[in-house]
Backbone as XML, in Angstrom:
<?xml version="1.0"?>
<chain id="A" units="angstrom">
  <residue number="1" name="UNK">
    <atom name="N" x="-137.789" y="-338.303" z="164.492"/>
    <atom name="CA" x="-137.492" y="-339.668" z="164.888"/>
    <atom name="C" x="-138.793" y="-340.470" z="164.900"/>
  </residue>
  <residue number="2" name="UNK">
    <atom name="N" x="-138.819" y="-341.644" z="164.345"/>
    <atom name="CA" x="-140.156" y="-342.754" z="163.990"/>
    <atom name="C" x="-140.692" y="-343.303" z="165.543"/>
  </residue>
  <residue number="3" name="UNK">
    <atom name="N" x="-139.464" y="-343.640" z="166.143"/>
    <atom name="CA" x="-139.536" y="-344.545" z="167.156"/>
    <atom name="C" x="-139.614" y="-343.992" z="168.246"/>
  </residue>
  <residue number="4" name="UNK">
    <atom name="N" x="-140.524" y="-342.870" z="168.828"/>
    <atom name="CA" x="-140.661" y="-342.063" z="170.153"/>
    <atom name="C" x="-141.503" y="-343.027" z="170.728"/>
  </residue>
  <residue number="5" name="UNK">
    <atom name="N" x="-141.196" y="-343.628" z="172.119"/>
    <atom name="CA" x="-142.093" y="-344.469" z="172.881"/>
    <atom name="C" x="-142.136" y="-344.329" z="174.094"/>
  </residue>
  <residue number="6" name="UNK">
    <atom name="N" x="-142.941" y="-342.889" z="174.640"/>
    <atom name="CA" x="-142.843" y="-342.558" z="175.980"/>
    <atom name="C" x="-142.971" y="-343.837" z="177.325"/>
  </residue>
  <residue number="7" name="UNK">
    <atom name="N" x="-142.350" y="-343.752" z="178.287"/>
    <atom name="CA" x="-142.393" y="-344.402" z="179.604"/>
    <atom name="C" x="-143.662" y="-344.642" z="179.900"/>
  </residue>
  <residue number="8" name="UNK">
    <atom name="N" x="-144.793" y="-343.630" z="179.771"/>
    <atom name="CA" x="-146.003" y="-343.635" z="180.024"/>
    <atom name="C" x="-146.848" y="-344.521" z="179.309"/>
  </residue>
  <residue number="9" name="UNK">
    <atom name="N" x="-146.279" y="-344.314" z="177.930"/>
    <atom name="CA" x="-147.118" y="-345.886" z="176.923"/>
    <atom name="C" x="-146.660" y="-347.105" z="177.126"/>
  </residue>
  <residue number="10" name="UNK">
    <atom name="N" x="-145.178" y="-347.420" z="177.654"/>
    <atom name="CA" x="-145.205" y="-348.219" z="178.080"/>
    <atom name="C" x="-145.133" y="-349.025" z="179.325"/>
  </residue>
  <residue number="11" name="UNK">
    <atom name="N" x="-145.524" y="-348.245" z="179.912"/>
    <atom name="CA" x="-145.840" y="-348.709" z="181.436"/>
    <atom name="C" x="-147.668" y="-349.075" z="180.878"/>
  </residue>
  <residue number="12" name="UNK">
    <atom name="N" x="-148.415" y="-348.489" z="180.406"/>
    <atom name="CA" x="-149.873" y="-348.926" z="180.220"/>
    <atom name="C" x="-149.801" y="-350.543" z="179.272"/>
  </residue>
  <residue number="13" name="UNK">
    <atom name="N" x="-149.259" y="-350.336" z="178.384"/>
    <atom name="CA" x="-148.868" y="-351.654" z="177.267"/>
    <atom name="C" x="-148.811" y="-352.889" z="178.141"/>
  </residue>
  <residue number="14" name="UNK">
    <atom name="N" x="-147.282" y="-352.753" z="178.931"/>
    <atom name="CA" x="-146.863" y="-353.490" z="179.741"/>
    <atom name="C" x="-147.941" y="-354.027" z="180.743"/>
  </residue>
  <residue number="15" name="UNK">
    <atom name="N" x="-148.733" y="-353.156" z="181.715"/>
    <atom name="CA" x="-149.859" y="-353.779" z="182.635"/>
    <atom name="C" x="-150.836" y="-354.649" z="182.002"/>
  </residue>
  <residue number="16" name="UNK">
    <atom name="N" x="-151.600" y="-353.923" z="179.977"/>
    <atom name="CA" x="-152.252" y="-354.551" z="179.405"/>
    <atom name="C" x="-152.020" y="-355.589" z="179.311"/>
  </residue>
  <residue number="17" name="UNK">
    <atom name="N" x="-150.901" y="-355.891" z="179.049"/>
    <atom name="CA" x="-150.119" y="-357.195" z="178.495"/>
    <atom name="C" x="-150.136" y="-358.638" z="179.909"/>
  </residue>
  <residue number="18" name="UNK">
    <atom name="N" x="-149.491" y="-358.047" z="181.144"/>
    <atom name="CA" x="-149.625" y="-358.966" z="182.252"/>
    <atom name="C" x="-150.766" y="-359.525" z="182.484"/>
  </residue>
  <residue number="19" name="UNK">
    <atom name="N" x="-151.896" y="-358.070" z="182.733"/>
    <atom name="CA" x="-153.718" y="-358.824" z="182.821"/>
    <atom name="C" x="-153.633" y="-359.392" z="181.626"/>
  </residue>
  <residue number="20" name="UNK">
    <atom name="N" x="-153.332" y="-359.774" z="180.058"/>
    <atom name="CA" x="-154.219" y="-360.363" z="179.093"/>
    <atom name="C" x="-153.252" y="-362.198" z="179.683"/>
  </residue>
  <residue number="21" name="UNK">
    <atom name="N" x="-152.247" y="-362.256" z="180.070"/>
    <atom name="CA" x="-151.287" y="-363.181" z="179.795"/>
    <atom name="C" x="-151.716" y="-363.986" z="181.056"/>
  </residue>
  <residue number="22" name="UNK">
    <atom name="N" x="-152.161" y="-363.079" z="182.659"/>
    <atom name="CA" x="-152.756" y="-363.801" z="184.162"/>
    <atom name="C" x="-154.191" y="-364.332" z="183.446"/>
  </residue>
  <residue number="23" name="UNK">
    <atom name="N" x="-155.134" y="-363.398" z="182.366"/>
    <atom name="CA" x="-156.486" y="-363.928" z="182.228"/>
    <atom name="C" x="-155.829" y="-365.124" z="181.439"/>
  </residue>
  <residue number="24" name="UNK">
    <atom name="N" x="-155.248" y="-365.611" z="180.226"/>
    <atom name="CA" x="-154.722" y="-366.984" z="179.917"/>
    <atom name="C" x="-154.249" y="-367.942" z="180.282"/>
  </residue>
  <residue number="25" name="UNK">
    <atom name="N" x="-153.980" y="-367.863" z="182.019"/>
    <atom name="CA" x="-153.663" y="-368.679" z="182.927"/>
    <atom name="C" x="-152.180" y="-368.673" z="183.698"/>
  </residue>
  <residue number="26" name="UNK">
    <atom name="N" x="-151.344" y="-367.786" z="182.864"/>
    <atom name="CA" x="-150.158" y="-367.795" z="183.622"/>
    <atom name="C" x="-150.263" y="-367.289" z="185.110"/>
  </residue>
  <residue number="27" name="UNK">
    <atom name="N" x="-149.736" y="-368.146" z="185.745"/>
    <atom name="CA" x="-149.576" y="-366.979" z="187.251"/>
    <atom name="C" x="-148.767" y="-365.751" z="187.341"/>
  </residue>
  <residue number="28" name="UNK">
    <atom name="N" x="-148.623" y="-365.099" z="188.539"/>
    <atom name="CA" x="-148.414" y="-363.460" z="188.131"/>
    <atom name="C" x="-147.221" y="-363.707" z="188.623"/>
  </residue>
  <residue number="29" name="UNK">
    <atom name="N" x="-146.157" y="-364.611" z="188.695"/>
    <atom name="CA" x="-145.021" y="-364.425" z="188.421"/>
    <atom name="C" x="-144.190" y="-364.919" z="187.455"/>
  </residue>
  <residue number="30" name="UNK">
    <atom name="N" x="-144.713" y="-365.697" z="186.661"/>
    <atom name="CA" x="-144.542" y="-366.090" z="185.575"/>
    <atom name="C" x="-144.645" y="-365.229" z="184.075"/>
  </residue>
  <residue number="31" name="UNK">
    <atom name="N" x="-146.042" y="-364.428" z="184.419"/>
    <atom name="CA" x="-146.338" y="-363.322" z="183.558"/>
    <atom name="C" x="-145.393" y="-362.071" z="183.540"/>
  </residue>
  <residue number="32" name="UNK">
    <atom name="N" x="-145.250" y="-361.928" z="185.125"/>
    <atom name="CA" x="-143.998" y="-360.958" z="185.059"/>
    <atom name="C" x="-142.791" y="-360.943" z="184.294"/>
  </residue>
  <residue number="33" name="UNK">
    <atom name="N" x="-142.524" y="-362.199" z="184.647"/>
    <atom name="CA" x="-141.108" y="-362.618" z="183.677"/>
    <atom name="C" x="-141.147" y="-362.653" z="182.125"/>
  </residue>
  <residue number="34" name="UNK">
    <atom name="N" x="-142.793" y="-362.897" z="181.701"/>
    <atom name="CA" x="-142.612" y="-363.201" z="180.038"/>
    <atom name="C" x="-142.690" y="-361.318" z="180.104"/>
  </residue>
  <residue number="35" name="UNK">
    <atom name="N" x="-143.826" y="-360.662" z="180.835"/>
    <atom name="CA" x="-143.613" y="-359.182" z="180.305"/>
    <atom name="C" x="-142.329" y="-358.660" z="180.388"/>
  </residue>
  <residue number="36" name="UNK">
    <atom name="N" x="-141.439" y="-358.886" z="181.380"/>
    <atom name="CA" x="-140.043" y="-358.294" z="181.283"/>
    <atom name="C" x="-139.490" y="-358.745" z="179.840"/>
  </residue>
  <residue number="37" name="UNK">
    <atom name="N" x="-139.202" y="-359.829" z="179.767"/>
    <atom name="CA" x="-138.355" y="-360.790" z="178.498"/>
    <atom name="C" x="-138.746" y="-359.841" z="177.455"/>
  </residue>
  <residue number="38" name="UNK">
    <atom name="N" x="-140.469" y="-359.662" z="177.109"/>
    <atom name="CA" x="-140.924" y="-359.271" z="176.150"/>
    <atom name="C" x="-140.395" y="-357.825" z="175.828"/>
  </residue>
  <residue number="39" name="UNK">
    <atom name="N" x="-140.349" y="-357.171" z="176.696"/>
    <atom name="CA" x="-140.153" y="-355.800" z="177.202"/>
    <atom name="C" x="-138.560" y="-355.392" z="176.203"/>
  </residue>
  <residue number="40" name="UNK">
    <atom name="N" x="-137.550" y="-356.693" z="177.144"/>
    <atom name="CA" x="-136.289" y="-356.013" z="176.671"/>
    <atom name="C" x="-135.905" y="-356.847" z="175.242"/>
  </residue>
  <residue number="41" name="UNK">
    <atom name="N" x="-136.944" y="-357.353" z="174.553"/>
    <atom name="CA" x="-136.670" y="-357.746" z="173.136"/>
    <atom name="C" x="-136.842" y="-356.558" z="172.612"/>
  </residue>
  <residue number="42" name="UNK">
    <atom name="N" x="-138.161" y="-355.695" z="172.698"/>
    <atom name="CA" x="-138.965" y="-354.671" z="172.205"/>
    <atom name="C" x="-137.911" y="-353.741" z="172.352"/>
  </residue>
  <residue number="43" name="UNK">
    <atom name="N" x="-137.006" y="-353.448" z="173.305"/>
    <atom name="CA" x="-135.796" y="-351.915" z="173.624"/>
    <atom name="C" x="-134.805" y="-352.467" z="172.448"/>
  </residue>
  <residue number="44" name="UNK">
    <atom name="N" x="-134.458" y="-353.802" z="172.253"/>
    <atom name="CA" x="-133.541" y="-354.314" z="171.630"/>
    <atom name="C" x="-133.457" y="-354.049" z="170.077"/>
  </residue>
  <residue number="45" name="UNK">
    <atom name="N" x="-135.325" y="-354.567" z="169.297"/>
    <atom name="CA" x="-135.715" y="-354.110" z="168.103"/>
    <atom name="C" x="-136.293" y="-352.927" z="167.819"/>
  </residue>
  <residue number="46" name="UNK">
    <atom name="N" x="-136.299" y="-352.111" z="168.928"/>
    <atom name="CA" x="-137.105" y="-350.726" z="168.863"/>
    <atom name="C" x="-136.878" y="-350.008" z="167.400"/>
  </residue>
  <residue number="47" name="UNK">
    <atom name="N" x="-135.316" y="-350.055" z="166.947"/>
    <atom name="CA" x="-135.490" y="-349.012" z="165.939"/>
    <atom name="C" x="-135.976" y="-349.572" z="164.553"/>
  </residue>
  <residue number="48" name="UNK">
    <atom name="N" x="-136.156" y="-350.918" z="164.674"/>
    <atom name="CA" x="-137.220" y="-351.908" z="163.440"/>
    <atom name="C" x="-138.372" y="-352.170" z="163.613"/>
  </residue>
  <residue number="49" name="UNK">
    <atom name="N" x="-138.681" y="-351.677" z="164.734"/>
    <atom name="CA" x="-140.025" y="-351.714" z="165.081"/>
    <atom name="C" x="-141.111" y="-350.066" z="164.722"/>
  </residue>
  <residue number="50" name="UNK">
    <atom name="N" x="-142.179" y="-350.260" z="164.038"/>
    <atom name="CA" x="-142.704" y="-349.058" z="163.394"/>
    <atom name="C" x="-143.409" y="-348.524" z="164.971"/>
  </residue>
  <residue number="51" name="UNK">
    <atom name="N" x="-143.209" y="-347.558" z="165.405"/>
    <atom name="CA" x="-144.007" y="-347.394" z="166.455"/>
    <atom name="C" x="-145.521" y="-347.527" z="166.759"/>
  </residue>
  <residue number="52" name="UNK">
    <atom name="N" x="-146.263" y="-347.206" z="165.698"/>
    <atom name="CA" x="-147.995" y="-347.186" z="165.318"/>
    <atom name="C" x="-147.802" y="-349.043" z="165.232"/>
  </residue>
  <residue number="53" name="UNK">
    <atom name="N" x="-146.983" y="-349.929" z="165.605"/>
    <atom name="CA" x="-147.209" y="-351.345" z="165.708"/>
    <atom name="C" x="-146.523" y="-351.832" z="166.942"/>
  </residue>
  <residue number="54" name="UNK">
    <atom name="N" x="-146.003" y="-351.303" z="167.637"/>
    <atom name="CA" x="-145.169" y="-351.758" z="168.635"/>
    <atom name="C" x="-145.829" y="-352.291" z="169.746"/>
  </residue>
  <residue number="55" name="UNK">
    <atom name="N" x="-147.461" y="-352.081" z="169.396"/>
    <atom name="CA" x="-147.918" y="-353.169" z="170.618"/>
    <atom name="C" x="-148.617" y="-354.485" z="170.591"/>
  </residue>
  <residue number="56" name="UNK">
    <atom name="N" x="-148.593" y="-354.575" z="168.946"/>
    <atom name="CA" x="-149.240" y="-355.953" z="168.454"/>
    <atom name="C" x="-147.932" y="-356.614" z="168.870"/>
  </residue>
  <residue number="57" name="UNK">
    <atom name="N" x="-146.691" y="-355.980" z="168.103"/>
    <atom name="CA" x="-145.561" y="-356.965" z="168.227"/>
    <atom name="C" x="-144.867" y="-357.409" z="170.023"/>
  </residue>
  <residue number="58" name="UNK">
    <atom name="N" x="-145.139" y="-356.234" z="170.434"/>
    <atom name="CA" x="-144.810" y="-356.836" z="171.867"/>
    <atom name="C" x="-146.164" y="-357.985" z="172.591"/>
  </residue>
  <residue number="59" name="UNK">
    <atom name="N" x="-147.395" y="-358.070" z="171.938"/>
    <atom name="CA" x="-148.389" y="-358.845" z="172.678"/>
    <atom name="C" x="-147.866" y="-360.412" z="171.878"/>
  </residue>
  <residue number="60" name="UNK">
    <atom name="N" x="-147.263" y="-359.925" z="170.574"/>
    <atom name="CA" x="-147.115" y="-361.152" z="169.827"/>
    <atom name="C" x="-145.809" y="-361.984" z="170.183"/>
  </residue>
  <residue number="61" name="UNK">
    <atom name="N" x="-145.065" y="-361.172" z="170.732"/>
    <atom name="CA" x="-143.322" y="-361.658" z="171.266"/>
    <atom name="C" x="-144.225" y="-362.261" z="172.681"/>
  </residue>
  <residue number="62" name="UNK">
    <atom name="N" x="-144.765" y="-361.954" z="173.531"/>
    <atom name="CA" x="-145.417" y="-362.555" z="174.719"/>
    <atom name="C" x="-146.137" y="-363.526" z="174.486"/>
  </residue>
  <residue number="63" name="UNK">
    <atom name="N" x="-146.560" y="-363.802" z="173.695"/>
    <atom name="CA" x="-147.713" y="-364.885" z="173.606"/>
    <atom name="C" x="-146.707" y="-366.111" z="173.081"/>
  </residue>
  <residue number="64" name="UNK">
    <atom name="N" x="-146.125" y="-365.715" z="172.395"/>
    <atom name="CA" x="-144.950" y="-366.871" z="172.054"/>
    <atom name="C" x="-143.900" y="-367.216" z="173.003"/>
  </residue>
  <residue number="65" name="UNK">
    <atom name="N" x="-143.587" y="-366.460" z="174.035"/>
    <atom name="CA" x="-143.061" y="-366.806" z="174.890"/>
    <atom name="C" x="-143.823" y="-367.515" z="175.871"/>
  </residue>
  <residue number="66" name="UNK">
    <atom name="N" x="-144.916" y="-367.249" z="176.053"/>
    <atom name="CA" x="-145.920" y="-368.137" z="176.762"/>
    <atom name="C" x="-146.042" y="-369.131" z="176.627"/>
  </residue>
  <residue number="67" name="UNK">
    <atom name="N" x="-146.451" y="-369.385" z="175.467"/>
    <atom name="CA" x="-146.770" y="-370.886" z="174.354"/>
    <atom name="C" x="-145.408" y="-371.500" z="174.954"/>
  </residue>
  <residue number="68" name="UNK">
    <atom name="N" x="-143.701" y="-370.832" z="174.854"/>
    <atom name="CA" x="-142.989" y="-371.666" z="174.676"/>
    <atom name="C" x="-142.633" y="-372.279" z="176.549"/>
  </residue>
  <residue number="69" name="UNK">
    <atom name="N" x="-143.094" y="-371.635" z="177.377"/>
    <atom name="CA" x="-143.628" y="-372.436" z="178.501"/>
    <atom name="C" x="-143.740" y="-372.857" z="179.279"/>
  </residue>
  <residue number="70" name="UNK">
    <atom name="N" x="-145.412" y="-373.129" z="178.093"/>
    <atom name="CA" x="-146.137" y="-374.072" z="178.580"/>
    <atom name="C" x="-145.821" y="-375.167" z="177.915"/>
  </residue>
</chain>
């Protein structure tokens, strides 16, 4: 199977992702919410998603949700 994405990688992804999104100014409940959103797009496209990329595309689904706002 392509798409193995232990709990453990993404629990680290996920924290990366909140600190990069609080250092860009969101507050930390706001960030919470884009990391969740982001989160259950990523379970949604998981099996189109290549795993060796699954964390550009989840920083890239967040940042656009960010953008959309602000």
């Amino acid at each position: 199977m392509k798409n193995r994405l232990s709990n453990d990688q993404l629990k680290i992804v996920m924290n990366q992702l909140y600190l990069y999104l609080i250092k860009q100014g969101a507050n930390q409940e706001t960030a919470k919410d884009i990391v969740q959103e982001a989160v259950c797009k990523l379970l949604i496209h998981l099996d189109s998603i290549d795993t060796g990329k699954y964390k550009s595309w989840l920083f890239k689904v967040a940042i656009n949700l960010y953008y959309d706002y602000c």
